[in-house]
mmCIF file of C-alpha atoms in Angstrom:
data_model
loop_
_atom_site.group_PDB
_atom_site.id
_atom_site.type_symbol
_atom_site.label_atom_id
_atom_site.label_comp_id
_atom_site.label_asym_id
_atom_site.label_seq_id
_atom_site.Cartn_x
_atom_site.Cartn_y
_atom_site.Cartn_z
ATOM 1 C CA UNK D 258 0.000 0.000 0.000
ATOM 2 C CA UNK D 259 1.038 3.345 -0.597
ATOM 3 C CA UNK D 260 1.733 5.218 2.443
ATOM 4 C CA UNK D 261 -0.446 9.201 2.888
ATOM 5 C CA UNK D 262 2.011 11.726 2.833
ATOM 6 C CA UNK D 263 3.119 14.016 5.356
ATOM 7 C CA UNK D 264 0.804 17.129 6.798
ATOM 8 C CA UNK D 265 -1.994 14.711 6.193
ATOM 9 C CA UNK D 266 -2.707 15.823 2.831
ATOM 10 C CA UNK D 267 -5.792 14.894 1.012
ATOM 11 C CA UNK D 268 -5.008 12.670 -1.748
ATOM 12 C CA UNK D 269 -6.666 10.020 -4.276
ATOM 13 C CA UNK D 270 -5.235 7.440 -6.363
ATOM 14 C CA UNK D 271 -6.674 7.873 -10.353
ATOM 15 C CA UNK D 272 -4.920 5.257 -11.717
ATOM 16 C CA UNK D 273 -0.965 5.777 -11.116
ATOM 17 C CA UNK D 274 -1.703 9.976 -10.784
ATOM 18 C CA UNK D 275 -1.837 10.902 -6.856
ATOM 19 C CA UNK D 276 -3.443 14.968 -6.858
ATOM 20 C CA UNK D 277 -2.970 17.155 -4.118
ATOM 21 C CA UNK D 278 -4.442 19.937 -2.948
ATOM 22 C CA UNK D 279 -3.946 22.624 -0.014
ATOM 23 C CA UNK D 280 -7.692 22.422 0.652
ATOM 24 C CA UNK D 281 -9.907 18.892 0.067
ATOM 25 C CA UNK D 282 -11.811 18.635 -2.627
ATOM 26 C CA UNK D 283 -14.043 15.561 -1.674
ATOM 27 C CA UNK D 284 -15.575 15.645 1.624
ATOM 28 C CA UNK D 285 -15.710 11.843 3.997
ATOM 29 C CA UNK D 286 -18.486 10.924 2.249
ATOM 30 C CA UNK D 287 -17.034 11.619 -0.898
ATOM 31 C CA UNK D 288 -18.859 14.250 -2.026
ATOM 32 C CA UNK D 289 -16.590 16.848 -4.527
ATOM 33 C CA UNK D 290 -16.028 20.377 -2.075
ATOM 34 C CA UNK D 291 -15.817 23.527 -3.745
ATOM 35 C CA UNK D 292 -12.450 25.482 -3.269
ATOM 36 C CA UNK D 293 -11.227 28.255 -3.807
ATOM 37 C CA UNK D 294 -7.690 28.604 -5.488
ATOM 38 C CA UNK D 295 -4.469 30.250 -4.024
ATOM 39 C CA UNK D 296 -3.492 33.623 -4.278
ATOM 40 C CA UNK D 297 -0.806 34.866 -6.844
ATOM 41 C CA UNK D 298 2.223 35.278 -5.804
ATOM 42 C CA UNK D 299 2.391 39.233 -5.014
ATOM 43 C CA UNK D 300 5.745 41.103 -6.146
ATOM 44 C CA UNK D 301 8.842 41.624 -4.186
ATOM 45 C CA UNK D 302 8.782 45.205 -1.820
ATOM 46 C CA UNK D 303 12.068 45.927 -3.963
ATOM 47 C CA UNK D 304 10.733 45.394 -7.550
ATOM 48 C CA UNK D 305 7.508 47.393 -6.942
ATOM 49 C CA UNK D 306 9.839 50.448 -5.437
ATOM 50 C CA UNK D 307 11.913 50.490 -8.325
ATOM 51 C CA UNK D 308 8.841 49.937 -10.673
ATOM 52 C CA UNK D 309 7.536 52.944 -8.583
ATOM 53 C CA UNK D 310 10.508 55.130 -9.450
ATOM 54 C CA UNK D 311 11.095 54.460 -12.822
ATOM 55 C CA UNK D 312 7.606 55.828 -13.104
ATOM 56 C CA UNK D 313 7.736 58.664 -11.203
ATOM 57 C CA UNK D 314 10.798 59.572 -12.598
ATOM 58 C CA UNK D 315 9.270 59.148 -16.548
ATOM 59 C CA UNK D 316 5.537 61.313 -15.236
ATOM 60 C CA UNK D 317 8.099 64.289 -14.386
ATOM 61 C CA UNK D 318 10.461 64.295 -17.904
ATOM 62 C CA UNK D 319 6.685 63.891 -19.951
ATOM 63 C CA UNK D 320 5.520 66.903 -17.309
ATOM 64 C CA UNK D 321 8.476 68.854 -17.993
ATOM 65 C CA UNK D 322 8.276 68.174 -21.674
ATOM 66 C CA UNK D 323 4.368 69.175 -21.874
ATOM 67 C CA UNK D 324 5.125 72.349 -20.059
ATOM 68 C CA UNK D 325 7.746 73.103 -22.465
ATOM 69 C CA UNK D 326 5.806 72.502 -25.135
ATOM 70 C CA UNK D 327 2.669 74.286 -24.119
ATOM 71 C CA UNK D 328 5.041 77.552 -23.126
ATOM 72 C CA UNK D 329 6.172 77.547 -26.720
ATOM 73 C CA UNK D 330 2.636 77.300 -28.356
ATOM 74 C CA UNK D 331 1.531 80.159 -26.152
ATOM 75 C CA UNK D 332 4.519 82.189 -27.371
ATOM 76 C CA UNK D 333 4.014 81.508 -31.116
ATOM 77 C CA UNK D 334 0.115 82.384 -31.075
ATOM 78 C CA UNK D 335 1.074 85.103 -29.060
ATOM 79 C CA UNK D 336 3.507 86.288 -32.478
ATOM 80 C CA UNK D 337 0.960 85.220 -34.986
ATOM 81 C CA UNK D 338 -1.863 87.722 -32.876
ATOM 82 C CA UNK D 339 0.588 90.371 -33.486
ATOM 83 C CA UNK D 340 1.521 89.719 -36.751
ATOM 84 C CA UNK D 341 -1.871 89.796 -38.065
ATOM 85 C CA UNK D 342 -2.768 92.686 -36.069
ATOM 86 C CA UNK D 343 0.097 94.718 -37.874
ATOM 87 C CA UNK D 344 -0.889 92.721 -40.827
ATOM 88 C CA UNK D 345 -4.167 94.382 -40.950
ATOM 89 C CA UNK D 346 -2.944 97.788 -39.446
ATOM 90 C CA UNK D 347 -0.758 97.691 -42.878
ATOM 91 C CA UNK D 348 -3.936 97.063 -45.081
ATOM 92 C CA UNK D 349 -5.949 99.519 -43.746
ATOM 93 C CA UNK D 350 -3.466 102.253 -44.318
ATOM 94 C CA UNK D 351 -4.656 102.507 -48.131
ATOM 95 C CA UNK D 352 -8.358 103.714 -46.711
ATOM 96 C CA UNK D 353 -6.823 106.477 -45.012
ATOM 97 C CA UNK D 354 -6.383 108.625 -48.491
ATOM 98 C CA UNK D 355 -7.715 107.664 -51.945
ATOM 99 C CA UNK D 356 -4.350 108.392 -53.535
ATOM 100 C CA UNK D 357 -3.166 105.694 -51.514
ATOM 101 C CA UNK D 358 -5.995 103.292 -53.230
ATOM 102 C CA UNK D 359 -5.597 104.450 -56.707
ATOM 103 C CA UNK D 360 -1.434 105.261 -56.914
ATOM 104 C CA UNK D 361 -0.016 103.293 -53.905
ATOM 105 C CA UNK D 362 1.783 104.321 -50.487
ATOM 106 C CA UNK D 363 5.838 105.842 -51.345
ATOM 107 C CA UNK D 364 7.972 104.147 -49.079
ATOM 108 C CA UNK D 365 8.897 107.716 -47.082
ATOM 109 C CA UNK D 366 4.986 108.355 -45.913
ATOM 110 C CA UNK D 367 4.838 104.319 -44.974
ATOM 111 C CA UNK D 368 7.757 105.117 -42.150
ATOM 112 C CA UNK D 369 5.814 108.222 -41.179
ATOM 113 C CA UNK D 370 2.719 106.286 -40.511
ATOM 114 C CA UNK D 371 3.855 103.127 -39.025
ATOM 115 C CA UNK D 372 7.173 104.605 -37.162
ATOM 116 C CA UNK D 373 10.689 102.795 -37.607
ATOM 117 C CA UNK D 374 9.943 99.983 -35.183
ATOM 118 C CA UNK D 375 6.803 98.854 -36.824
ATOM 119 C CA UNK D 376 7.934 99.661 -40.110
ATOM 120 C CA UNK D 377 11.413 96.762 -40.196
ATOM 121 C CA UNK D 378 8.518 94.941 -38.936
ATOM 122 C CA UNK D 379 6.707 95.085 -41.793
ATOM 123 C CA UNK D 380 9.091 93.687 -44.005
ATOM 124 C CA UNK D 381 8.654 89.697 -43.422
ATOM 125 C CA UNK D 382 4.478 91.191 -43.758
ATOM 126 C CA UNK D 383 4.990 93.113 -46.820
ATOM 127 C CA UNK D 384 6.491 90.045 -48.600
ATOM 128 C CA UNK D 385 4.394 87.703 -47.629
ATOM 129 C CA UNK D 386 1.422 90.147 -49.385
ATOM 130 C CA UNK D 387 3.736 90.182 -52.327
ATOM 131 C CA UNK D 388 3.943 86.308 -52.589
ATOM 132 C CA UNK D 389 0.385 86.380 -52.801
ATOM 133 C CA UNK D 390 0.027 88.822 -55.569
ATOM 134 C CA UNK D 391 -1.689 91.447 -52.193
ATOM 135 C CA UNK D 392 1.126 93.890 -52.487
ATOM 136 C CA UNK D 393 3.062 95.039 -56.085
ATOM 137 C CA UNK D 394 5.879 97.633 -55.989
ATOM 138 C CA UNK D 395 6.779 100.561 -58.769
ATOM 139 C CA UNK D 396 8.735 103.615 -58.484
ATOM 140 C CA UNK D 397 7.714 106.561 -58.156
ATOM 141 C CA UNK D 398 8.197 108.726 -61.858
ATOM 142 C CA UNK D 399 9.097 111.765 -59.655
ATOM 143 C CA UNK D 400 11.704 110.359 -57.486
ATOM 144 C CA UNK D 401 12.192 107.159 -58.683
ATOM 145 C CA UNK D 402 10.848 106.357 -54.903
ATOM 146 C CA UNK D 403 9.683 102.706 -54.167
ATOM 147 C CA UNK D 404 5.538 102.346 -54.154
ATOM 148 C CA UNK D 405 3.315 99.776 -52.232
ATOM 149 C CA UNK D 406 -0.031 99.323 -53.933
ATOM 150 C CA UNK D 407 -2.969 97.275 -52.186
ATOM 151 C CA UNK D 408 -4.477 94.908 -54.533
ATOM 152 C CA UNK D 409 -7.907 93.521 -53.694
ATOM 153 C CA UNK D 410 -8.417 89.399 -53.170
ATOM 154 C CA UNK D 411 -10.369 89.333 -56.149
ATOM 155 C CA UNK D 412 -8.276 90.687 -58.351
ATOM 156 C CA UNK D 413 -4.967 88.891 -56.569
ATOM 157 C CA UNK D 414 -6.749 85.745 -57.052
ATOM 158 C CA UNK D 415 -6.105 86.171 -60.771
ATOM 159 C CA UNK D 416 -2.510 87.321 -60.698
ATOM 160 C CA UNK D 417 -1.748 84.148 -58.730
ATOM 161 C CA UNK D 418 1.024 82.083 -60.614
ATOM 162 C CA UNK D 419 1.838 84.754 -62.739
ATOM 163 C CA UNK D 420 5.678 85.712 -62.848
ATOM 164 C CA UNK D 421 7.644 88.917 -62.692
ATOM 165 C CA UNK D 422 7.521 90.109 -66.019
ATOM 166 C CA UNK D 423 4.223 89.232 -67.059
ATOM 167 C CA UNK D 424 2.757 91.119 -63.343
ATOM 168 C CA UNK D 425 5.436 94.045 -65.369
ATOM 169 C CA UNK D 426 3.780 94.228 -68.087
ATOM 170 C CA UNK D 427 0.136 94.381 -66.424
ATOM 171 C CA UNK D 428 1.942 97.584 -64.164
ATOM 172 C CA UNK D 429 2.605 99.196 -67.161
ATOM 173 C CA UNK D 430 -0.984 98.744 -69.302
ATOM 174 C CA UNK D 431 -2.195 99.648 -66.012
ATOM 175 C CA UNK D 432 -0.319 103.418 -66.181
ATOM 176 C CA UNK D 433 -2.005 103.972 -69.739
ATOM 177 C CA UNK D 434 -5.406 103.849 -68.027
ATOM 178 C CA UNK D 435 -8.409 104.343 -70.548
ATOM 179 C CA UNK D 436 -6.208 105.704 -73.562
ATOM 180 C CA UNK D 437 -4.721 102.209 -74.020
ATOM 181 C CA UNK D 438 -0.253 101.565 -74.699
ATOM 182 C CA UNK D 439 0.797 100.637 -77.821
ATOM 183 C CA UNK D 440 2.977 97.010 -78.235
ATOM 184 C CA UNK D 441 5.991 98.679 -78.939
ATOM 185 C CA UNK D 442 5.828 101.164 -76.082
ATOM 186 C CA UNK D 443 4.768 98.513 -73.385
ATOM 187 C CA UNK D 444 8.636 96.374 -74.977
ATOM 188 C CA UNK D 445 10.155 99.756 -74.552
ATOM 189 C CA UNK D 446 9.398 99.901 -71.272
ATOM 190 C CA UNK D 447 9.715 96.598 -69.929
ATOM 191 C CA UNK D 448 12.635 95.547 -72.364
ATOM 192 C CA UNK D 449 11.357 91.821 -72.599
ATOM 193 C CA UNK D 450 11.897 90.360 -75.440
ATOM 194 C CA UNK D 451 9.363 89.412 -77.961
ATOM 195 C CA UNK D 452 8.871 85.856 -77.791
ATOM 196 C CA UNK D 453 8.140 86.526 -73.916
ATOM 197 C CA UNK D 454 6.438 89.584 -74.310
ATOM 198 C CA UNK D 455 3.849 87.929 -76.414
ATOM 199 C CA UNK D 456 3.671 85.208 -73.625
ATOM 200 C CA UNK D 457 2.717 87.655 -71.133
ATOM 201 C CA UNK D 458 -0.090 89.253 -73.351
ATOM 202 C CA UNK D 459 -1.335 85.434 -73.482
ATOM 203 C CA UNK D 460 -1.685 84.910 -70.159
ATOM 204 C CA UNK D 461 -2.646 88.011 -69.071
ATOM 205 C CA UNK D 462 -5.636 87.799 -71.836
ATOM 206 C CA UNK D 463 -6.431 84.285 -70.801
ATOM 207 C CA UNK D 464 -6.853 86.043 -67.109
ATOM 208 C CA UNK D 465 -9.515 87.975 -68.890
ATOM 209 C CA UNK D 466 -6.846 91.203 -66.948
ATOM 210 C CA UNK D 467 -5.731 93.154 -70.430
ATOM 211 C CA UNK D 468 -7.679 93.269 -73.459
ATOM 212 C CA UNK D 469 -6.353 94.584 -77.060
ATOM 213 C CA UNK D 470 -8.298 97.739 -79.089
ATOM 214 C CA UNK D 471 -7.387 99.537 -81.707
ATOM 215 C CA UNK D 472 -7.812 103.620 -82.075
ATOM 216 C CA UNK D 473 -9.200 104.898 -84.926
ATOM 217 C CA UNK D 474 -5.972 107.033 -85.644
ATOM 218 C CA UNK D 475 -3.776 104.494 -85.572
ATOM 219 C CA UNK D 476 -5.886 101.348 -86.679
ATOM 220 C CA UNK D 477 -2.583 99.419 -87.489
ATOM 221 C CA UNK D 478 -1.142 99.810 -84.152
ATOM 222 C CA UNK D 479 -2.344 97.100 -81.829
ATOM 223 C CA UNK D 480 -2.892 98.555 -78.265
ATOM 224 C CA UNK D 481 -3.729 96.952 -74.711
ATOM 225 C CA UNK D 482 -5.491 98.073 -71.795
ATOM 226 C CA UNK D 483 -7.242 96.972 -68.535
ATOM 227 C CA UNK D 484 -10.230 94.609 -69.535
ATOM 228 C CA UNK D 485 -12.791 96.060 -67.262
ATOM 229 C CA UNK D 486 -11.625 99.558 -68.425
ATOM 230 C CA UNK D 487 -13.719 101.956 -71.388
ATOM 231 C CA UNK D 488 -11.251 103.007 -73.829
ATOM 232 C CA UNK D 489 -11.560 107.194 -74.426
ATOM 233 C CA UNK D 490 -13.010 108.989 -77.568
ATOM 234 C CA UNK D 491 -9.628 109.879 -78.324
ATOM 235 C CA UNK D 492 -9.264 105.990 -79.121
ATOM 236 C CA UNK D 493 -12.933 105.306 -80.354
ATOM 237 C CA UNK D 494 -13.368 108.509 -82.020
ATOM 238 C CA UNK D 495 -17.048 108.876 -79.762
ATOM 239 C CA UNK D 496 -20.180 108.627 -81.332
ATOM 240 C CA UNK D 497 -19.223 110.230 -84.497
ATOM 241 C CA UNK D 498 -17.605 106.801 -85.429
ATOM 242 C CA UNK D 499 -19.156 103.244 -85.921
ATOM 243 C CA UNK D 500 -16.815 100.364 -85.695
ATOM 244 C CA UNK D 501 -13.723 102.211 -86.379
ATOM 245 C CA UNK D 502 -15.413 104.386 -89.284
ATOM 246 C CA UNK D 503 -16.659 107.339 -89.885
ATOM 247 C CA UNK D 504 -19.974 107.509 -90.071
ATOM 248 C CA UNK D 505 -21.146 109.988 -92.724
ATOM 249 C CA UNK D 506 -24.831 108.750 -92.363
ATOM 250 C CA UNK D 507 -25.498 109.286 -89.245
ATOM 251 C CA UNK D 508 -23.692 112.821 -89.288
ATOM 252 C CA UNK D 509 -25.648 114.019 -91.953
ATOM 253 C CA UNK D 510 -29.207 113.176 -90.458
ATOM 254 C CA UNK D 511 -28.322 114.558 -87.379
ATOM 255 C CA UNK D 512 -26.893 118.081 -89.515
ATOM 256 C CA UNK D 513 -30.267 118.097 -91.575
ATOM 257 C CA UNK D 514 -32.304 117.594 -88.361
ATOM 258 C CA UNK D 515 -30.132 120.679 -86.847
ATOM 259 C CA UNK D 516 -31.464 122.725 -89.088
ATOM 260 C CA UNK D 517 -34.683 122.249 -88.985
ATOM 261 C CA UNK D 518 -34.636 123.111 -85.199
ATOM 262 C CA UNK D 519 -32.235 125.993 -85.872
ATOM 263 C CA UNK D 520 -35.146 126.915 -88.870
ATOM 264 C CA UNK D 521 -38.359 126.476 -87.085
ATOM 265 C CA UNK D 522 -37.967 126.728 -82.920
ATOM 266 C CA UNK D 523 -38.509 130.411 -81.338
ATOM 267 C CA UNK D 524 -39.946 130.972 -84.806
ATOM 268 C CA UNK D 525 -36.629 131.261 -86.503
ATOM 269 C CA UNK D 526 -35.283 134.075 -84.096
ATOM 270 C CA UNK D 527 -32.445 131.839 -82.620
ATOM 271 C CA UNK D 528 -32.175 128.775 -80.575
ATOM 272 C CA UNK D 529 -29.210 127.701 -77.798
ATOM 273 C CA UNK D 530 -27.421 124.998 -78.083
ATOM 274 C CA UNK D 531 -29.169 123.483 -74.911
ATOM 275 C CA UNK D 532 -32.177 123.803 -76.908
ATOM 276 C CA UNK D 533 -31.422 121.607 -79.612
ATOM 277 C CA UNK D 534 -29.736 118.946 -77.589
ATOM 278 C CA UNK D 535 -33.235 118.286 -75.762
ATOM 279 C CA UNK D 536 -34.861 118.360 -79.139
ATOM 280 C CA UNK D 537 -32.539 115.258 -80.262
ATOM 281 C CA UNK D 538 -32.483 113.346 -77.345
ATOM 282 C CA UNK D 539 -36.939 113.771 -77.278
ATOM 283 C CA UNK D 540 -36.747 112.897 -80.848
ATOM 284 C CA UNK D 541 -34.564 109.399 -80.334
ATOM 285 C CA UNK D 542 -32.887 110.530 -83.469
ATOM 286 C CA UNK D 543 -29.556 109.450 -82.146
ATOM 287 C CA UNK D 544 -28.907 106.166 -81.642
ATOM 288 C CA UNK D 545 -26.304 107.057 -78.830
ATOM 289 C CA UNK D 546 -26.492 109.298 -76.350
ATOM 290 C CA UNK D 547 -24.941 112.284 -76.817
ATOM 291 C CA UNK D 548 -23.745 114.710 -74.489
ATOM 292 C CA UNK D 549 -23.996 119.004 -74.541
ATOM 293 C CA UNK D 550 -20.784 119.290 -76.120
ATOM 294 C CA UNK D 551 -21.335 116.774 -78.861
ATOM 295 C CA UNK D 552 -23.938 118.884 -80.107
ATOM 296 C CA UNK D 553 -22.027 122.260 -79.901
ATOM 297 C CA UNK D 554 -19.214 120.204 -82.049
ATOM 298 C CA UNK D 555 -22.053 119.012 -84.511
ATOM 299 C CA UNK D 556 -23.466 122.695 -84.642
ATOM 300 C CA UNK D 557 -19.957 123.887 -85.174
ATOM 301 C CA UNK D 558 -19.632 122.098 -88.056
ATOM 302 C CA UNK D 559 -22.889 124.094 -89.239
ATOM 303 C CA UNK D 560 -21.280 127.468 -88.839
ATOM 304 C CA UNK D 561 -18.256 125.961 -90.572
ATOM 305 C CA UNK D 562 -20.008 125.381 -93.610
ATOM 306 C CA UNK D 563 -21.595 128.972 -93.215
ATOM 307 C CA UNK D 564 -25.259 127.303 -92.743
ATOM 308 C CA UNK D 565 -25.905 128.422 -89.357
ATOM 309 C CA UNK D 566 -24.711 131.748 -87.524
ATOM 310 C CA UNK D 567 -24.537 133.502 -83.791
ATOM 311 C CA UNK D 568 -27.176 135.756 -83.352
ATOM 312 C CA UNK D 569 -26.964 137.219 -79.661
ATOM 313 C CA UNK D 570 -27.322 136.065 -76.540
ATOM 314 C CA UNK D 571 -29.789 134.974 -74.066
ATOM 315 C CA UNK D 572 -29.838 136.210 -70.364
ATOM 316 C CA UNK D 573 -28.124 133.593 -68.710
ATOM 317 C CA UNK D 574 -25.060 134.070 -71.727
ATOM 318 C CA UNK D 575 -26.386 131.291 -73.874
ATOM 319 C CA UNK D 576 -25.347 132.117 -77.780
ATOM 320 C CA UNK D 577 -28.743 131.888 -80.061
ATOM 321 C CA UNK D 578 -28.020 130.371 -82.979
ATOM 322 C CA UNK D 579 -30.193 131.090 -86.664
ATOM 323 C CA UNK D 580 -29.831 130.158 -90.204
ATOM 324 C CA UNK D 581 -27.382 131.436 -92.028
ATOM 325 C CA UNK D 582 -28.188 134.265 -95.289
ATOM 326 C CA UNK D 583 -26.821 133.318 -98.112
ATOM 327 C CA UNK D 584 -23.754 135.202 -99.436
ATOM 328 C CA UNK D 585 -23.683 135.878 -103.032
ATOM 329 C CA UNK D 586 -20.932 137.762 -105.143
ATOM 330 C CA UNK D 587 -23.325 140.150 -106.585
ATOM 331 C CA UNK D 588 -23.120 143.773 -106.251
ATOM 332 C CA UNK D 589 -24.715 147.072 -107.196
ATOM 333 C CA UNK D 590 -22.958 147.495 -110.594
ATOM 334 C CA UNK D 591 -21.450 146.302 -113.214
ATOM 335 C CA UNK D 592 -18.560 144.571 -113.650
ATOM 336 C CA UNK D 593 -16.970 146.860 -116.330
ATOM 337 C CA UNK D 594 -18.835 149.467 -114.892
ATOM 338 C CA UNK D 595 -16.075 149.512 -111.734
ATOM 339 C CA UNK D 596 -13.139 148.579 -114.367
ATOM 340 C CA UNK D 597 -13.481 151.632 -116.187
ATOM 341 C CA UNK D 598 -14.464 154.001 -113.344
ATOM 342 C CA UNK D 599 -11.548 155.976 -112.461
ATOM 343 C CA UNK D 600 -11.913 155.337 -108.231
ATOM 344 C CA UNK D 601 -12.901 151.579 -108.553
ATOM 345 C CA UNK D 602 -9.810 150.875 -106.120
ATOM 346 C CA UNK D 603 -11.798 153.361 -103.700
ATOM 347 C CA UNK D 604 -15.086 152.491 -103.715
ATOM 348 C CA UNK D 605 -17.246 150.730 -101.517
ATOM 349 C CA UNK D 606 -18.925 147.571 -102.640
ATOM 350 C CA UNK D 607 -22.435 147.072 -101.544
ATOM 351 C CA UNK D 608 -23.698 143.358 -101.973
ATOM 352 C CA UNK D 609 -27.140 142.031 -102.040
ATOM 353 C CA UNK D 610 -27.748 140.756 -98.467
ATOM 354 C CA UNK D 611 -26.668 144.473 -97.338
ATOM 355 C CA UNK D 612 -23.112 143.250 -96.448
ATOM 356 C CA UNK D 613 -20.483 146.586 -97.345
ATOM 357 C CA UNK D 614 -17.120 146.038 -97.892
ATOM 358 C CA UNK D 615 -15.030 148.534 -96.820
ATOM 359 C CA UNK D 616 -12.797 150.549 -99.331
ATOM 360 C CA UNK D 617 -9.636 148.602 -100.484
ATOM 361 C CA UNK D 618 -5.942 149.488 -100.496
ATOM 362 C CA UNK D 619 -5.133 150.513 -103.944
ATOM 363 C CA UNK D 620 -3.901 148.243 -106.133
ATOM 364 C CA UNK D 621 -1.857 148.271 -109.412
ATOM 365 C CA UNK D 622 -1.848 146.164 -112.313
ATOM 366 C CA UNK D 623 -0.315 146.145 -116.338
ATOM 367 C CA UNK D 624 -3.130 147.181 -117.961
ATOM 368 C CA UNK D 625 -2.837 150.350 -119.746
#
């Protein structure tokens, strides 16, 4: 038989395997106990101190390291709030003075109105604005002093990815304003060559920024200017011209309708300028509209051709205008009548219309 160990430990024989167990499992009557299971084995006082101050040790470095890092957030938004303050100090500069929004800010009144300290601040600002097509820079033509123009989002949305000289070019269609630059004068000023020069007018076209005209006295010179711009009459020729040529019709309807104003308002006694301008415009016999002084230069053209004539004035200084009398070469004798009469070179000569010319200087001639 197989002896029961030591400490009176509960055992059983299944087959040659003898369990154990701290507590029994199987009560006398050989009914199976529940038990409950030993504890784990809990860690050494030395390994769970060290454990303790490795961690301690690692919570202060990541503390340290957070405060660091937070410290150095706090100072770069605190930069970035003052940058963009000074940022948008800078842009609203140019609504202090519409010269500043039309021609640009010289660099001399900038350090006036920002001070030195602000102003070498400005400089990291200035070219970030420039980067983004916000800021472009010309010279002055009086001092050859640097310029900062403001451009507007919209409009720096399109110069975006443009380079140098095409952003040049646009500068200098820019100057022409609504009288347009011709080709030639725009390489002049630049000095790009061709090839490149006609790249820029590409892209700058393609931007819908430039567009090309031609003037009607120079219709073989190809201009540019701005696209949302109105060319001038100078380069038009106004409403006296219709797609780059004269328009002899519509001149000569409005001169006959001229005259019948000048003929049959105020009875024939004279009619302003004013006057006649209403007439056409209640009429609708202009296709265009045309201002005061395009009628005075259409009515000029009337006294030109001796049709129409001042007459007085009105009260408020207005000139009255009538129909012209006719001038004929007719006089009160007869033509060999003054040859042969001795003081023909000091007569007067009295024409039909009542017009009297003067006596002449005497004059000599071969005849005997």
């Amino acid at each position: 038989s197989i002896n029961q160990p030591q400490n009176d430990l509960p055992w059983k024989n299944i087959g040659d395997t003898v369990l154990y167990s701290h507590s029994s499992n199987i009560d006398r009557k050989g009914q199976k106990k529940v038990s409950m299971a030993p504890p784990l084995k809990r860690p050494s006082s030395g390994s769970s101190s060290a454990s303790g101050v490795k961690r301690a040790k690692t919570a202060i470095t990541v503390g340290a390291s957070s405060r660091s890092i937070g410290q150095k957030r706090s100072s770069s938004n605190t930069a970035a709030t003052s940058s963009d303050k000074l940022r948008q100090e800078f842009i609203s500069l140019f609504t202090l003075n519409k010269s500043y929004q039309q021609t640009g800010i010289p660099n001399s009144v900038l350090k006036k109105l920002v001070g030195e300290a602000k102003y070498l601040e400005l400089v990291p600002i200035i070219n970030s604005l420039a980067s983004n097509s916000r800021v472009e820079f010309s010279h002055s033509t009086t001092n050859n002093e640097l310029v900062y123009k403001l451009i507007n989002e919209e409009q720096a949305t399109k110069f975006e990815g443009l380079d140098q000289q095409a952003k040049m070019v646009y500068q200098i269609i820019e100057r022409s304003g609504n009288k347009s630059i011709w080709t030639r004068d725009i390489k002049i000023q630049s000095k790009i060559p061709q090839q490149q020069l006609n790249k820029c007018f590409k892209a700058l076209e393609s931007r819908k920024l430039i567009k090309p005209i031609k003037a009607v006295n120079a219709k073989s010179k190809k201009c540019y200017m701005l696209y949302d711009l109105q060319p001038s009459k100078e380069v038009t020729g106004g409403p006296w011209y219709t797609e780059m040529e004269f328009d002899h019709e519509f001149i000569s309807i409005l001169r006959d309708f001229v005259m019948n104003c000048v003929r049959k308002l105020n009875k024939g006694r004279g009619v302003t300028s004013k006057e006649i301008a209403d007439k056409i415009q209640l009429a609708k016999v202009s296709k265009v509209q045309l201002s005061l002084q395009e009628v005075r230069q259409l009515m000029q053209t009337l006294a030109f051709d001796y049709m129409i004539e001042q007459n007085g004035m009105t009260q408020n200084g207005e000139a009255l205008y009538i129909a012209a009398k006719p001038v004929t070469a007719g006089c009160d004798f007869k033509w060999w009548e003054g040859v042969l009469c001795p003081d023909f070179h000091f007569r007067e000569i009295k024409f039909e219309d009542g017009v009297i010319l003067s006596a002449h200087e005497p004059h000599h001639h071969t005849a005997s």
